[in-house]
XYZ file of N, CA and C in Angstrom:
765
model
N 138.914 41.756 -186.466
C 139.594 41.326 -185.646
C 140.613 42.401 -184.999
N 141.204 42.586 -183.690
C 141.708 43.163 -183.104
C 143.333 43.251 -183.575
N 143.615 44.191 -183.793
C 145.116 44.182 -183.782
C 145.821 44.524 -182.512
N 147.131 43.681 -182.457
C 147.677 43.675 -181.279
C 149.056 44.119 -181.617
N 149.652 44.436 -182.771
C 150.519 44.675 -183.523
C 151.456 45.781 -182.372
N 151.157 46.526 -181.846
C 151.397 47.525 -181.047
C 151.134 47.376 -179.443
N 150.588 46.425 -179.438
C 150.007 46.020 -177.670
C 151.372 46.088 -176.538
N 152.429 45.767 -177.346
C 153.725 45.625 -176.057
C 154.837 47.269 -176.333
N 154.341 47.848 -177.463
C 154.979 48.781 -177.687
C 155.860 49.533 -176.425
N 157.141 49.864 -176.540
C 157.914 50.370 -175.214
C 158.011 49.372 -174.105
N 157.596 48.296 -174.314
C 157.342 47.352 -173.122
C 158.953 46.821 -173.453
N 159.817 46.473 -171.984
C 161.217 45.738 -172.312
C 160.792 44.731 -171.234
N 161.425 43.568 -172.113
C 161.216 42.273 -171.767
C 162.787 41.186 -171.498
N 162.798 40.254 -170.620
C 163.882 39.518 -170.401
C 163.189 37.953 -170.093
N 163.544 37.000 -171.505
C 163.091 36.037 -171.497
C 164.112 34.864 -171.339
N 163.912 33.942 -170.102
C 165.093 32.904 -169.789
C 164.635 31.708 -170.506
N 165.538 31.197 -171.092
C 165.174 29.775 -171.929
C 164.439 30.004 -173.468
N 164.731 31.398 -173.832
C 164.316 31.853 -174.612
C 164.835 31.568 -176.003
N 165.806 30.985 -176.345
C 166.566 30.221 -177.425
C 165.841 29.444 -178.506
N 164.819 28.682 -177.822
C 163.955 27.514 -178.428
C 162.791 27.482 -177.810
N 162.114 26.475 -178.439
C 160.458 25.915 -177.978
C 159.941 27.158 -177.375
N 159.335 27.210 -176.084
C 158.196 27.987 -175.600
C 158.686 29.363 -175.446
N 160.143 29.221 -174.904
C 160.683 30.793 -174.545
C 160.627 31.473 -176.117
N 161.267 30.921 -176.959
C 161.590 31.664 -178.438
C 160.209 31.972 -179.024
N 158.989 31.262 -179.208
C 157.734 31.521 -179.525
C 157.264 32.630 -178.277
N 157.292 32.643 -177.317
C 157.147 33.687 -176.710
C 157.690 35.116 -177.168
N 158.864 34.858 -176.868
C 159.826 36.102 -177.685
C 159.338 36.494 -178.999
N 159.406 35.607 -179.661
C 158.622 36.388 -181.125
C 157.373 36.792 -180.755
N 156.358 36.550 -180.310
C 154.893 37.168 -179.795
C 155.363 38.253 -179.562
N 155.714 38.652 -178.413
C 156.022 39.663 -177.892
C 156.800 41.056 -178.696
N 158.063 40.408 -179.453
C 158.047 41.397 -180.653
C 157.378 41.573 -181.610
N 156.329 40.840 -182.379
C 155.183 40.789 -183.159
C 154.575 42.243 -182.509
N 154.246 42.195 -181.176
C 153.832 42.935 -180.176
C 154.294 44.560 -179.922
N 155.399 44.394 -180.674
C 156.130 45.886 -180.484
C 157.041 46.141 -179.126
N 157.369 44.968 -178.417
C 158.398 44.618 -177.381
C 159.687 44.751 -177.648
N 160.565 45.247 -176.907
C 162.105 45.287 -177.031
C 162.567 43.901 -176.203
N 163.271 42.906 -176.758
C 163.274 41.446 -175.821
C 164.414 41.241 -175.917
N 165.097 40.681 -174.752
C 166.344 40.209 -174.611
C 166.165 38.717 -174.037
N 166.956 37.749 -174.610
C 166.698 36.239 -174.574
C 167.687 36.116 -174.328
N 167.786 34.787 -172.695
C 169.138 34.187 -172.713
C 169.153 32.897 -172.667
N 169.454 31.913 -172.824
C 170.026 30.541 -172.486
C 171.285 30.312 -172.793
N 171.890 29.265 -172.520
C 173.477 28.479 -172.592
C 174.425 28.840 -173.840
N 173.067 28.711 -174.717
C 173.511 28.754 -176.332
C 172.449 29.328 -177.127
N 172.726 30.175 -178.252
C 171.541 30.637 -179.074
C 171.299 28.950 -180.443
N 170.313 29.247 -180.495
C 169.679 28.288 -181.559
C 168.957 28.688 -182.692
N 168.984 27.893 -183.970
C 168.244 28.356 -185.006
C 166.552 28.892 -184.871
N 166.083 28.509 -183.469
C 164.609 28.866 -183.421
C 164.878 30.394 -182.950
N 165.771 31.259 -182.311
C 165.888 32.291 -181.514
C 165.338 33.396 -182.482
N 164.689 33.914 -182.064
C 164.096 34.967 -182.952
C 165.063 36.002 -183.339
N 164.869 36.442 -184.641
C 166.408 37.519 -185.281
C 165.657 38.900 -184.396
N 164.681 39.087 -184.363
C 164.238 40.338 -183.681
C 164.631 40.524 -181.912
N 165.179 39.283 -181.566
C 165.829 39.216 -180.274
C 167.060 39.522 -180.123
N 167.576 40.116 -178.654
C 169.024 40.377 -178.385
C 168.925 39.226 -177.426
N 170.283 38.242 -178.138
C 170.317 37.134 -177.431
C 171.716 37.157 -176.293
N 171.724 36.701 -174.975
C 172.751 36.915 -174.238
C 173.043 35.070 -173.949
N 174.257 35.297 -173.800
C 174.795 33.499 -173.368
C 174.696 33.615 -171.656
N 174.156 32.654 -171.343
C 174.023 32.817 -169.912
C 173.782 31.425 -169.306
N 174.100 31.291 -167.703
C 174.159 29.980 -167.034
C 173.675 30.171 -165.613
N 171.910 30.240 -165.495
C 171.266 30.625 -164.098
C 171.592 29.850 -163.087
N 172.482 28.474 -163.146
C 172.522 27.448 -162.159
C 173.960 28.105 -160.834
N 173.855 29.377 -161.025
C 174.493 29.848 -160.253
C 173.896 31.671 -159.964
N 174.211 32.087 -158.352
C 173.696 33.521 -158.218
C 174.218 34.660 -158.763
N 175.720 33.961 -159.153
C 176.235 34.804 -160.014
C 176.220 34.766 -161.163
N 175.725 33.708 -162.122
C 175.360 33.728 -163.809
C 174.269 34.533 -163.468
N 173.206 34.259 -162.746
C 171.891 35.211 -162.876
C 172.085 36.609 -162.830
N 172.725 36.664 -161.712
C 173.187 38.469 -161.600
C 173.911 38.927 -163.046
N 174.775 38.203 -163.166
C 175.436 38.552 -164.659
C 174.512 38.942 -166.095
N 173.372 38.000 -165.864
C 172.339 37.959 -167.058
C 171.597 39.407 -166.674
N 170.843 39.238 -165.516
C 170.151 40.706 -165.452
C 171.061 41.721 -165.335
N 172.080 42.203 -165.454
C 172.982 43.207 -165.319
C 173.049 43.517 -166.813
N 173.531 42.416 -167.730
C 173.730 42.435 -169.015
C 172.334 42.888 -169.805
N 171.055 42.261 -169.436
C 169.943 42.714 -170.113
C 169.367 44.168 -169.619
N 169.490 44.569 -168.665
C 169.454 45.382 -168.181
C 170.539 46.952 -168.673
N 171.776 46.354 -169.187
C 172.287 47.458 -170.031
C 171.902 47.601 -171.155
N 171.494 46.561 -172.137
C 170.812 46.753 -172.945
C 169.344 47.298 -173.214
N 168.587 46.949 -172.352
C 167.145 47.450 -172.142
C 166.969 48.628 -171.688
N 167.914 48.952 -170.814
C 167.571 50.450 -169.968
C 166.602 49.916 -168.671
N 165.578 49.271 -168.799
C 164.962 48.898 -167.535
C 163.997 47.594 -167.820
N 163.108 47.410 -166.816
C 162.717 46.291 -167.392
C 161.239 46.234 -166.767
N 159.780 45.766 -167.696
C 158.911 45.699 -167.553
C 158.286 44.266 -167.220
N 158.943 43.095 -167.842
C 158.405 42.054 -168.121
C 159.218 40.790 -167.643
N 159.267 39.879 -166.710
C 160.234 38.767 -166.910
C 159.214 37.487 -167.438
N 159.860 36.498 -168.069
C 159.205 35.528 -168.505
C 160.096 34.299 -168.124
N 159.890 33.657 -167.274
C 160.958 32.642 -167.212
C 160.769 30.838 -167.122
N 161.158 30.947 -168.651
C 160.748 29.885 -169.156
C 161.793 28.691 -169.227
N 163.334 28.893 -168.415
C 163.855 28.134 -168.729
C 163.884 26.861 -167.968
N 164.545 25.678 -168.074
C 164.200 24.721 -167.546
C 164.595 23.259 -168.109
N 164.762 22.101 -166.888
C 164.807 20.989 -167.864
C 164.779 19.944 -167.422
N 163.978 18.655 -168.085
C 163.604 17.627 -167.646
C 164.360 16.541 -168.163
N 165.219 15.597 -166.955
C 165.924 14.520 -167.561
C 165.189 13.006 -166.932
N 164.823 12.336 -167.903
C 164.478 11.217 -167.606
C 165.179 10.006 -166.828
N 164.472 9.673 -165.547
C 165.082 8.485 -164.965
C 164.288 7.630 -165.279
N 164.708 6.124 -166.065
C 164.067 5.112 -166.002
C 163.853 4.179 -164.963
N 163.480 4.643 -163.895
C 163.705 4.319 -162.704
C 162.940 4.133 -161.614
N 162.780 3.477 -160.474
C 161.655 4.012 -159.725
C 162.224 5.655 -158.355
N 161.538 5.750 -158.264
C 162.161 7.097 -157.201
C 162.900 6.801 -156.439
N 163.011 5.700 -155.512
C 164.034 5.686 -154.844
C 165.349 5.300 -155.165
N 165.538 5.259 -156.480
C 166.368 4.693 -157.170
C 167.361 5.817 -158.368
N 166.439 7.223 -157.938
C 166.904 8.389 -158.517
C 168.160 8.645 -157.525
N 169.346 8.789 -158.442
C 170.822 9.638 -157.432
C 170.199 10.758 -156.888
N 170.282 10.943 -155.816
C 170.302 12.174 -155.156
C 170.666 13.854 -155.845
N 172.174 13.261 -156.578
C 172.344 14.180 -157.078
C 171.313 14.854 -158.517
N 170.722 14.240 -159.233
C 169.538 14.269 -159.986
C 168.486 15.292 -159.174
N 168.446 14.727 -158.125
C 167.338 15.559 -156.989
C 167.596 17.024 -157.276
N 168.621 16.995 -156.565
C 169.746 18.354 -156.303
C 169.765 19.249 -157.516
N 170.079 18.390 -159.026
C 170.218 19.356 -160.045
C 169.136 19.593 -160.552
N 168.070 18.851 -160.349
C 166.864 19.503 -160.970
C 166.144 20.416 -159.972
N 166.701 20.413 -158.674
C 165.931 21.766 -157.985
C 166.683 23.008 -158.458
N 168.028 22.598 -158.850
C 169.093 23.901 -158.883
C 168.376 24.540 -160.616
N 168.078 23.529 -161.147
C 167.904 23.951 -162.566
C 166.279 24.585 -162.686
N 165.354 23.558 -162.219
C 163.803 24.226 -162.425
C 162.913 24.847 -161.307
N 163.733 25.084 -160.107
C 163.231 26.048 -158.930
C 164.387 26.871 -158.896
N 165.467 26.420 -158.283
C 166.634 27.890 -157.866
C 166.755 28.804 -158.644
N 167.000 28.332 -160.251
C 167.229 29.254 -161.483
C 166.312 30.795 -161.298
N 164.772 30.031 -161.179
C 163.703 31.196 -161.054
C 164.034 32.299 -160.107
N 164.244 31.659 -159.396
C 164.325 32.564 -157.558
C 165.502 33.331 -157.956
N 166.533 32.842 -158.463
C 168.022 33.783 -158.656
C 167.598 34.690 -159.512
N 167.137 34.390 -161.002
C 166.757 35.675 -162.095
C 165.860 36.635 -161.316
N 165.009 36.181 -160.539
C 163.639 37.046 -160.131
C 164.627 37.941 -159.227
N 165.126 37.483 -158.278
C 165.681 38.387 -157.021
C 167.002 39.591 -158.048
N 167.593 39.068 -159.018
C 168.351 39.828 -159.677
C 167.495 41.166 -160.406
N 166.640 40.317 -160.845
C 165.821 41.795 -161.663
C 164.517 42.342 -160.943
N 164.424 41.824 -159.716
C 163.495 42.612 -158.858
C 163.336 43.837 -158.766
N 164.461 44.197 -158.255
C 164.840 45.958 -158.062
C 164.258 46.691 -159.457
N 164.621 45.985 -160.548
C 164.198 46.835 -161.976
C 162.820 46.716 -162.209
N 161.923 45.654 -162.026
C 160.745 45.240 -161.706
C 159.775 46.234 -160.777
N 160.373 46.687 -159.789
C 159.590 47.302 -158.565
C 159.794 48.545 -159.219
N 161.310 49.458 -159.848
C 160.728 50.621 -160.240
C 160.226 50.996 -161.489
N 159.942 49.731 -162.540
C 158.918 49.877 -163.387
C 157.834 50.054 -162.528
N 157.250 49.563 -161.456
C 155.944 49.595 -161.140
C 154.850 48.770 -161.253
N 153.835 49.713 -161.107
C 152.304 49.110 -161.805
C 152.465 48.461 -163.077
N 151.839 47.619 -163.012
C 152.030 47.198 -164.939
C 153.282 46.369 -164.836
N 154.411 46.115 -164.193
C 155.313 45.338 -163.971
C 154.500 43.699 -164.373
N 155.419 42.545 -165.079
C 154.623 41.417 -164.840
C 155.668 40.235 -165.010
N 155.333 38.981 -163.904
C 156.355 37.964 -164.071
C 155.152 36.671 -164.472
N 155.799 36.016 -165.279
C 155.257 34.397 -165.406
C 156.635 33.533 -165.620
N 155.996 32.399 -165.023
C 156.381 31.055 -164.706
C 155.898 29.870 -165.842
N 156.984 29.397 -166.527
C 156.280 28.204 -167.154
C 156.766 27.107 -166.529
N 155.884 26.289 -165.904
C 156.269 25.241 -164.740
C 155.523 24.054 -164.913
N 155.896 23.231 -165.966
C 154.929 22.044 -166.294
C 155.438 20.935 -165.094
N 154.507 20.114 -164.454
C 154.617 19.058 -163.830
C 154.698 19.484 -162.423
N 154.146 20.692 -162.255
C 154.169 20.854 -160.346
C 152.929 21.090 -160.076
N 151.652 20.887 -160.592
C 150.642 20.115 -160.076
C 150.410 18.681 -160.827
N 150.599 18.272 -162.229
C 150.120 16.967 -162.254
C 151.420 16.244 -161.945
N 151.381 15.175 -161.548
C 152.582 14.022 -161.327
C 152.900 13.439 -162.667
N 153.699 13.326 -163.042
C 154.397 12.687 -164.033
C 154.798 11.239 -163.791
N 155.005 10.635 -162.236
C 155.169 9.696 -162.081
C 156.907 9.716 -162.154
N 157.500 8.280 -161.856
C 158.982 8.051 -161.103
C 159.491 8.761 -162.056
N 159.839 8.102 -163.418
C 160.734 8.834 -164.094
C 160.527 10.247 -164.208
N 159.818 10.996 -164.088
C 160.035 12.738 -163.858
C 159.171 13.204 -162.550
N 159.628 12.515 -161.485
C 159.371 13.047 -160.066
C 160.122 13.906 -159.682
N 161.513 14.005 -159.798
C 162.494 14.649 -159.273
C 162.083 16.351 -159.844
N 161.844 16.191 -161.118
C 161.479 17.509 -161.644
C 160.255 17.939 -161.526
N 159.229 17.304 -161.436
C 157.694 17.908 -160.964
C 158.042 18.077 -159.454
N 158.561 17.807 -158.886
C 158.891 18.138 -157.440
C 159.716 19.355 -157.493
N 160.339 19.662 -158.254
C 160.868 21.114 -158.522
C 159.997 22.372 -158.939
N 159.545 21.829 -159.839
C 158.384 22.673 -160.417
C 157.421 22.930 -159.509
N 157.005 22.313 -158.639
C 156.159 22.515 -157.174
C 156.497 23.795 -156.453
N 157.849 23.447 -156.182
C 158.660 24.505 -155.330
C 158.363 25.780 -155.718
N 158.731 25.643 -157.584
C 158.654 26.654 -158.282
C 156.841 27.778 -157.887
N 156.087 26.487 -158.470
C 154.704 27.199 -158.356
C 154.441 27.898 -157.116
N 154.933 27.261 -155.597
C 154.337 27.686 -154.529
C 155.257 29.077 -154.244
N 156.632 28.970 -154.779
C 157.371 30.429 -154.623
C 156.780 31.504 -155.343
N 156.047 31.295 -156.745
C 155.342 32.055 -157.556
C 153.948 32.545 -156.743
N 153.271 31.969 -156.288
C 151.956 32.410 -155.506
C 152.608 33.562 -154.353
N 153.404 32.510 -153.737
C 153.976 33.362 -152.551
C 154.448 35.001 -152.940
N 155.085 35.112 -153.970
C 155.455 36.239 -154.338
C 154.491 36.512 -155.208
N 153.425 36.154 -155.663
C 152.197 37.157 -156.258
C 151.727 37.968 -155.233
N 151.346 37.629 -153.651
C 150.714 38.311 -152.919
C 151.704 39.179 -152.545
N 153.163 38.862 -152.648
C 153.766 39.792 -151.516
C 154.082 41.247 -152.929
N 154.165 40.760 -153.884
C 154.199 42.043 -155.082
C 153.161 42.815 -155.116
N 151.882 42.334 -154.820
C 150.430 42.755 -155.727
C 150.334 44.119 -154.898
N 150.652 44.491 -153.700
C 150.542 45.973 -153.450
C 151.191 47.209 -154.300
N 152.169 46.459 -154.897
C 153.160 47.345 -155.799
C 152.473 47.383 -157.271
N 151.615 46.372 -156.916
C 150.993 46.388 -158.947
C 151.592 45.380 -159.679
N 152.605 44.785 -159.203
C 153.346 43.941 -159.968
C 152.774 42.329 -160.127
N 152.591 41.872 -161.640
C 151.754 40.997 -161.354
C 152.386 39.718 -161.371
N 152.158 38.179 -160.960
C 152.878 37.034 -160.873
C 151.815 36.131 -161.570
N 152.312 35.412 -162.293
C 151.515 34.230 -162.983
C 151.892 32.972 -163.126
N 151.479 31.930 -163.613
C 152.283 30.640 -163.630
C 151.532 30.446 -165.163
N 151.999 29.492 -165.863
C 151.461 28.856 -167.037
C 151.983 27.414 -166.801
N 150.903 26.514 -167.104
C 151.315 25.132 -167.013
C 151.076 24.538 -168.470
N 152.028 24.045 -169.176
C 151.818 23.452 -170.432
C 151.451 21.773 -170.495
N 150.830 21.251 -171.010
C 150.478 20.114 -171.398
C 151.552 19.510 -172.134
N 151.520 18.253 -173.269
C 152.599 18.120 -174.317
C 152.812 18.478 -175.259
N 153.809 19.510 -174.910
C 154.018 20.602 -176.310
C 154.935 19.841 -177.324
N 155.080 20.077 -178.187
C 155.610 19.808 -179.273
C 157.036 20.933 -179.353
N 158.100 20.452 -178.764
C 159.433 21.439 -178.803
C 160.296 20.487 -179.086
N 161.621 21.271 -178.936
C 163.015 20.333 -179.334
C 163.208 19.339 -177.465
N 163.159 19.839 -176.714
C 163.138 19.702 -175.312
C 161.885 18.177 -174.817
N 160.912 19.103 -175.035
C 159.655 18.204 -174.969
C 159.629 16.618 -175.815
N 160.356 17.125 -177.385
C 160.410 15.665 -178.143
C 160.911 14.710 -177.521
N 162.531 15.249 -177.126
C 163.642 14.383 -176.215
C 162.737 13.479 -175.371
N 161.985 14.453 -174.590
C 161.841 13.164 -173.431
C 160.549 12.543 -173.908
N 159.767 12.762 -174.434
C 158.405 11.963 -174.925
C 159.109 10.899 -175.660
N 160.016 10.677 -176.883
C 160.492 9.897 -177.256
C 161.231 8.813 -176.584
N 162.109 9.350 -175.405
C 162.624 8.679 -174.107
C 161.167 7.694 -173.323
N 160.156 7.959 -173.100
C 159.341 7.535 -172.445
C 158.315 6.347 -173.123
N 158.207 7.205 -174.537
C 157.157 6.235 -175.868
C 158.209 4.874 -175.636
N 159.461 5.361 -175.688
C 160.473 3.961 -176.042
C 160.415 2.918 -174.789
N 160.205 3.471 -173.567
C 160.307 2.626 -172.312
C 158.570 2.179 -172.498
N 157.854 2.706 -172.931
C 156.483 2.046 -172.714
C 156.046 1.315 -173.899
N 157.082 1.148 -175.078
C 156.736 0.528 -176.181
C 155.385 1.164 -176.699
N 155.240 2.220 -177.013
C 154.154 3.094 -177.518
C 154.641 4.283 -178.802
N 153.641 4.106 -179.402
C 153.948 5.424 -180.393
C 153.715 6.317 -179.973
N 154.151 7.868 -180.829
C 153.839 8.964 -180.718
C 152.319 9.024 -180.486
N 152.092 8.699 -181.571
C 150.353 8.851 -181.864
C 149.976 7.881 -180.651
N 149.751 7.013 -179.993
C 149.457 6.435 -179.051
C 149.595 7.404 -177.592
N 150.645 7.960 -177.581
C 150.744 9.102 -176.469
C 149.930 10.147 -176.685
N 149.438 10.658 -177.572
C 149.042 11.851 -177.956
C 147.532 11.683 -177.810
N 146.981 10.346 -178.094
C 145.644 10.030 -177.904
C 144.893 10.221 -176.949
N 145.241 10.549 -175.516
C 144.971 10.620 -174.226
C 144.238 12.034 -174.422
N 145.165 13.138 -175.165
C 144.831 14.403 -175.198
C 143.353 14.686 -175.370
N 142.224 14.804 -174.500
C 141.184 15.521 -175.213
C 140.686 16.246 -176.390
N 141.683 17.249 -176.448
C 141.188 17.892 -177.588
C 141.814 17.702 -178.899
N 141.379 16.738 -179.317
C 141.868 16.283 -180.703
C 143.199 15.363 -180.941
N 143.152 14.798 -179.892
C 144.784 14.089 -179.503
C 145.723 14.555 -180.306
N 146.021 15.375 -180.234
C 147.368 16.355 -180.514
C 147.886 17.180 -179.505
N 149.398 17.298 -179.575
C 150.205 18.254 -179.162
C 150.262 19.155 -179.033
N 150.357 19.867 -178.412
C 150.060 21.742 -178.717
C 151.313 22.351 -179.168
N 151.503 23.408 -179.406
C 152.265 23.944 -180.271
C 152.788 25.066 -179.378
N 154.328 25.390 -179.788
C 155.163 26.076 -178.734
C 154.252 27.954 -178.942
N 153.522 28.344 -180.535
C 153.320 29.597 -180.074
C 151.755 29.472 -179.221
N 150.823 28.122 -179.246
C 150.025 28.489 -178.405
C 150.174 28.656 -177.060
N 151.478 28.617 -176.574
C 151.854 28.554 -175.305
C 152.418 30.266 -174.848
N 152.693 30.313 -175.882
C 153.167 31.653 -176.377
C 152.302 32.818 -176.325
N 150.880 32.627 -176.768
C 149.837 33.424 -177.180
C 149.324 33.554 -175.464
N 149.220 32.352 -175.036
C 148.926 32.595 -173.378
C 149.619 33.422 -172.266
N 150.772 33.230 -172.550
C 152.052 34.216 -171.823
C 151.641 35.566 -172.547
N 151.524 35.825 -173.443
C 151.472 37.210 -174.134
C 150.046 38.036 -173.401
N 149.121 37.019 -173.191
C 147.891 37.661 -172.502
C 148.234 37.998 -171.317
N 148.663 36.871 -170.577
C 148.816 37.061 -169.123
C 149.857 38.072 -168.756
N 150.756 38.698 -169.496
C 151.708 39.796 -169.379
C 151.272 41.298 -169.929
N 150.214 41.046 -170.640
C 149.513 42.292 -171.402
C 148.322 42.975 -170.042
N 148.109 44.266 -170.655
C 147.389 44.844 -169.658
C 145.951 44.107 -169.667
N 145.583 43.400 -170.822
C 144.316 42.717 -170.772
C 143.903 41.997 -169.481
N 145.315 41.350 -169.076
C 145.302 40.541 -167.793
C 145.517 41.300 -166.582
N 145.290 42.495 -166.646
C 145.835 43.566 -165.565
C 144.925 43.270 -164.060
N 144.194 42.752 -163.771
C 143.399 42.093 -162.834
C 143.827 40.485 -162.140
N 144.559 39.867 -162.909
C 144.875 38.645 -163.100
C 146.317 38.633 -162.240
N 146.441 38.021 -161.067
C 147.958 37.480 -160.559
C 147.577 36.489 -159.820
N 148.440 35.655 -159.458
C 148.607 34.348 -158.653
C 147.840 33.474 -159.373
N 147.633 33.583 -160.463
C 146.775 32.397 -161.241
C 147.743 31.377 -162.051
N 147.409 30.084 -161.937
C 147.968 29.377 -162.752
C 147.121 28.683 -164.044
N 147.481 29.002 -165.070
C 146.796 29.118 -166.288
C 147.284 27.634 -166.987
N 146.514 26.828 -167.520
C 146.502 25.416 -167.963
C 146.420 25.707 -169.308
N 147.337 25.101 -169.972
C 147.216 24.953 -171.499
C 147.741 23.978 -172.112
N 146.903 22.978 -171.566
C 147.006 21.489 -171.697
C 146.323 20.722 -173.149
N 145.135 21.519 -173.640
C 144.291 20.613 -174.458
C 143.690 19.370 -173.293
N 143.298 20.059 -172.426
C 142.431 18.824 -171.812
C 143.304 17.533 -171.004
N 144.560 17.729 -171.212
C 145.354 16.605 -171.105
C 145.701 16.597 -169.364
N 145.642 15.633 -168.221
C 145.661 15.451 -167.280
C 144.628 15.447 -166.185
N 144.892 15.715 -164.986
C 144.059 14.960 -163.892
C 143.150 15.975 -163.273
N 143.394 17.278 -163.656
C 142.488 18.501 -163.206
C 141.324 18.832 -164.319
N 140.802 18.179 -165.025
C 140.130 18.208 -165.610
C 139.062 17.182 -166.472
């Protein structure tokens, strides 16, 4: 079995939404590989890896994103990898035309513009790192429509996907790779809250919800996403950019 314990030695990493769930699992995986990792979220959590440095921050404004970037670079000194895992899905149990406009705007702000802001803020450092630098966006729902209750969330993630693919083309000549990871139904604190709301409205059990997943009828684990992200930011994926990696257990309309 190959030893990956030094795979990320010397790498400097910033992970947004890194206090819990997919972001925290990714942070732990990269720390285990030897990376120096800064995670940011609005508040720490019991899942936040002890080996990471936590920065409290809010990416819902340009100033907030720039403050996070400035502090992360102060701590790390440079930057090789950005993993943007921050996001929020607020279920709206109504038809799309009844979702308040404020929810559409807020979802766009959190699930698309936050990624744009933090990327712009750290891009000079990634350009300085040059070939080998990498960005991964975690983007559920951008290609797999969730329906009315989460349509505003999916639309914002679709914008993030399009942005990421354009960015991949723009940064490719500099050797900076940009990829996307699309999760399926993953067992995380945020995902659990959304799932409970939806299953309650549908009148089904959690077991029934997961039964449609082709791979063993189970939900995914955060560390399974973390492993996929670790691959994409590693030198093992040195010729992969502009790629959307589905980690869904076969769930969704594209399989």
